[in-house]
Coordinates of N, CA and C in Angstrom, one line a residue:
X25 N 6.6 26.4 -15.3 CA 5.8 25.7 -14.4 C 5.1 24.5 -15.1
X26 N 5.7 23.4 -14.5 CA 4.5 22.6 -15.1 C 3.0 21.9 -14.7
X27 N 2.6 21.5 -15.7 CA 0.9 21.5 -15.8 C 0.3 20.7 -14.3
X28 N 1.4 19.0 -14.2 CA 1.1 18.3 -13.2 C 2.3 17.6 -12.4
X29 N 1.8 17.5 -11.2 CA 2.4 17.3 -10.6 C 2.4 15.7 -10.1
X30 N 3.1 14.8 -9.8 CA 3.1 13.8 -9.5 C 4.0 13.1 -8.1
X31 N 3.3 12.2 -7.1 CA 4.2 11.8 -5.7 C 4.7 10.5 -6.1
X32 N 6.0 9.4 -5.8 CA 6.2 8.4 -5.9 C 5.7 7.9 -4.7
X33 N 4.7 6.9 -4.8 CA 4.7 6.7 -3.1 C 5.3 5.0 -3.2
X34 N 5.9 4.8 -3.9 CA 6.7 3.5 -3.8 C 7.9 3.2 -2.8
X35 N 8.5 2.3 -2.4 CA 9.9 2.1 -1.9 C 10.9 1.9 -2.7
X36 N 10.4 2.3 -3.9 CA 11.6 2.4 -5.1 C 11.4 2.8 -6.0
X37 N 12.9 4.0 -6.4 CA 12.8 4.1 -7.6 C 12.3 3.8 -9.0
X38 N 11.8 5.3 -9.6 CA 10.9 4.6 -10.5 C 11.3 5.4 -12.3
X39 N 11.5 4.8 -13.3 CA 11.6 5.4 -14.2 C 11.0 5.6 -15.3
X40 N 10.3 7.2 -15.9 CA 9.2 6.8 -16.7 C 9.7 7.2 -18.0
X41 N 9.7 7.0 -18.8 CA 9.8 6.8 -20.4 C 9.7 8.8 -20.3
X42 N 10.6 9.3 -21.1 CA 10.1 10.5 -21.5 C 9.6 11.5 -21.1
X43 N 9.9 11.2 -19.1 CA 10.1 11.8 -18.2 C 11.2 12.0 -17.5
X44 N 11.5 11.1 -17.2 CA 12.9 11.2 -15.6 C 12.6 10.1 -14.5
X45 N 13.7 10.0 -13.8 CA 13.4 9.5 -12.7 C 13.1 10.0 -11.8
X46 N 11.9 9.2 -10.8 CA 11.5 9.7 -9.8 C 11.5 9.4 -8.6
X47 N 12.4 9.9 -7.7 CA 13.0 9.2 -6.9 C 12.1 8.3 -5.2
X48 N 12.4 7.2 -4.9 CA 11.1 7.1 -3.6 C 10.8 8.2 -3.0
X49 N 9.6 8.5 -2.9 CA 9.0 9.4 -2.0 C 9.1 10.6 -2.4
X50 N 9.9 10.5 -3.5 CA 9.9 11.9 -4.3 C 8.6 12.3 -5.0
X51 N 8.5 13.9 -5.8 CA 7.7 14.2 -6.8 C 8.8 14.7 -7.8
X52 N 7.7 14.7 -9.1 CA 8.4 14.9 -10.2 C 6.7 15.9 -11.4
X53 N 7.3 16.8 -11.7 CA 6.1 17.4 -12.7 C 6.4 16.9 -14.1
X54 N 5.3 17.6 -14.9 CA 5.2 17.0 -16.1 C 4.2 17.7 -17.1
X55 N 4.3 18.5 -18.3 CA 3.2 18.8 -19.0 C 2.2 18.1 -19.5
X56 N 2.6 16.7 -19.8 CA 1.7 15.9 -20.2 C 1.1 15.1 -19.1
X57 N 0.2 14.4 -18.6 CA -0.4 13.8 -18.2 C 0.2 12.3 -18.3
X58 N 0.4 11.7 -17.2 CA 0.9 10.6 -17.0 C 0.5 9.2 -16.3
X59 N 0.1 8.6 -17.0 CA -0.4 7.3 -16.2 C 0.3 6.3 -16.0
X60 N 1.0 5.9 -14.6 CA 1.4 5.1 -14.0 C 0.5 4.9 -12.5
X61 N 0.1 3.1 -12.3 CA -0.4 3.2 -11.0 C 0.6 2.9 -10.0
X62 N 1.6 3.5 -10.0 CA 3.0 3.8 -9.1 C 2.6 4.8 -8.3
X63 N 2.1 5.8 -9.4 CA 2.4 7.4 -9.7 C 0.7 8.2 -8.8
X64 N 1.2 9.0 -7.7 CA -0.5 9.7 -7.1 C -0.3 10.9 -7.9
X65 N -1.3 11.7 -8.5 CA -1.5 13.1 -8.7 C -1.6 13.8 -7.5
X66 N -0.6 15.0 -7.4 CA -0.9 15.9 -6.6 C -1.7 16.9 -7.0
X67 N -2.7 17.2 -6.3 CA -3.4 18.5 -6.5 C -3.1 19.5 -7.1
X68 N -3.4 19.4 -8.5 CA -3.3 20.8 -9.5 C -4.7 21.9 -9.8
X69 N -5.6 21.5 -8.7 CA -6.9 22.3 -9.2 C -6.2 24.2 -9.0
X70 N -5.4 24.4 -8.5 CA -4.8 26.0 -8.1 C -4.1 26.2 -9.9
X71 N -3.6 25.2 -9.9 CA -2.6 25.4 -11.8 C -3.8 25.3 -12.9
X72 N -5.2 24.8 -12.7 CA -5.8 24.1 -14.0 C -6.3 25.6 -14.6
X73 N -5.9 25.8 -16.2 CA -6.6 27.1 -16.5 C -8.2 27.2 -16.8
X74 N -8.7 28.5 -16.8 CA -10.3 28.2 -16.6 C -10.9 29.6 -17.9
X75 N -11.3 28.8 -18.7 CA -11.7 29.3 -20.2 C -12.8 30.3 -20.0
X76 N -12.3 31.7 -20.3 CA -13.8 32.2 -19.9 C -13.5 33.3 -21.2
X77 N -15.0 33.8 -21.4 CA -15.2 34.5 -22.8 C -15.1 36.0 -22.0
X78 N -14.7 36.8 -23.3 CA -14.7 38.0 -23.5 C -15.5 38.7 -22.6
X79 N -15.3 39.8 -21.3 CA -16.1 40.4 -20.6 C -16.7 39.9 -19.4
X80 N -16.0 38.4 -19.3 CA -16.8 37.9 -18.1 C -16.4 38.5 -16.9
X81 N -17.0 38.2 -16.0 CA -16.4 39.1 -14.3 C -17.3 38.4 -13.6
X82 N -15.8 38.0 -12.8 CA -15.7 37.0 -11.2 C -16.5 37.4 -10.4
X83 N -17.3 36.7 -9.8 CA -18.1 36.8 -8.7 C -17.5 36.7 -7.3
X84 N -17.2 37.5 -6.5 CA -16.8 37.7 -5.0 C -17.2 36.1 -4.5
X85 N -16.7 35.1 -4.2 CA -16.8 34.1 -2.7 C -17.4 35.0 -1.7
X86 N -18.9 34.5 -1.1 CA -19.1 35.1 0.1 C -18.9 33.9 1.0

């Protein structure tokens, strides 16, 4: 799985160095973080990991 995810919202193909191409209207993921203002992030807050110490415990959402 990778870390992020990214949408082409261009009308053209796009190609990023050390990624791939991504096709119009396509998405394309990526481990590293990628900055093109071509390029939207799709929502990774569900993927982002969350650092917690020894013994902690989740609190119920009311």
């Amino acid at each position: 799985m990778t870390k992020y995810q990214y949408s082409n919202d261009t009308d053209s193909d796009l190609v990023i160095v050390g990624v791939g191409v991504v096709n119009a209207g396509g998405a394309i993921g990526s481990d590293e973080p990628i900055e093109n203002p071509n390029l939207t992030i799709i929502d990774t807050a569900k993927k982002k990991p969350i650092n917690k110490e020894p013994g902690d415990v989740e609190q119920a959402q009311q």
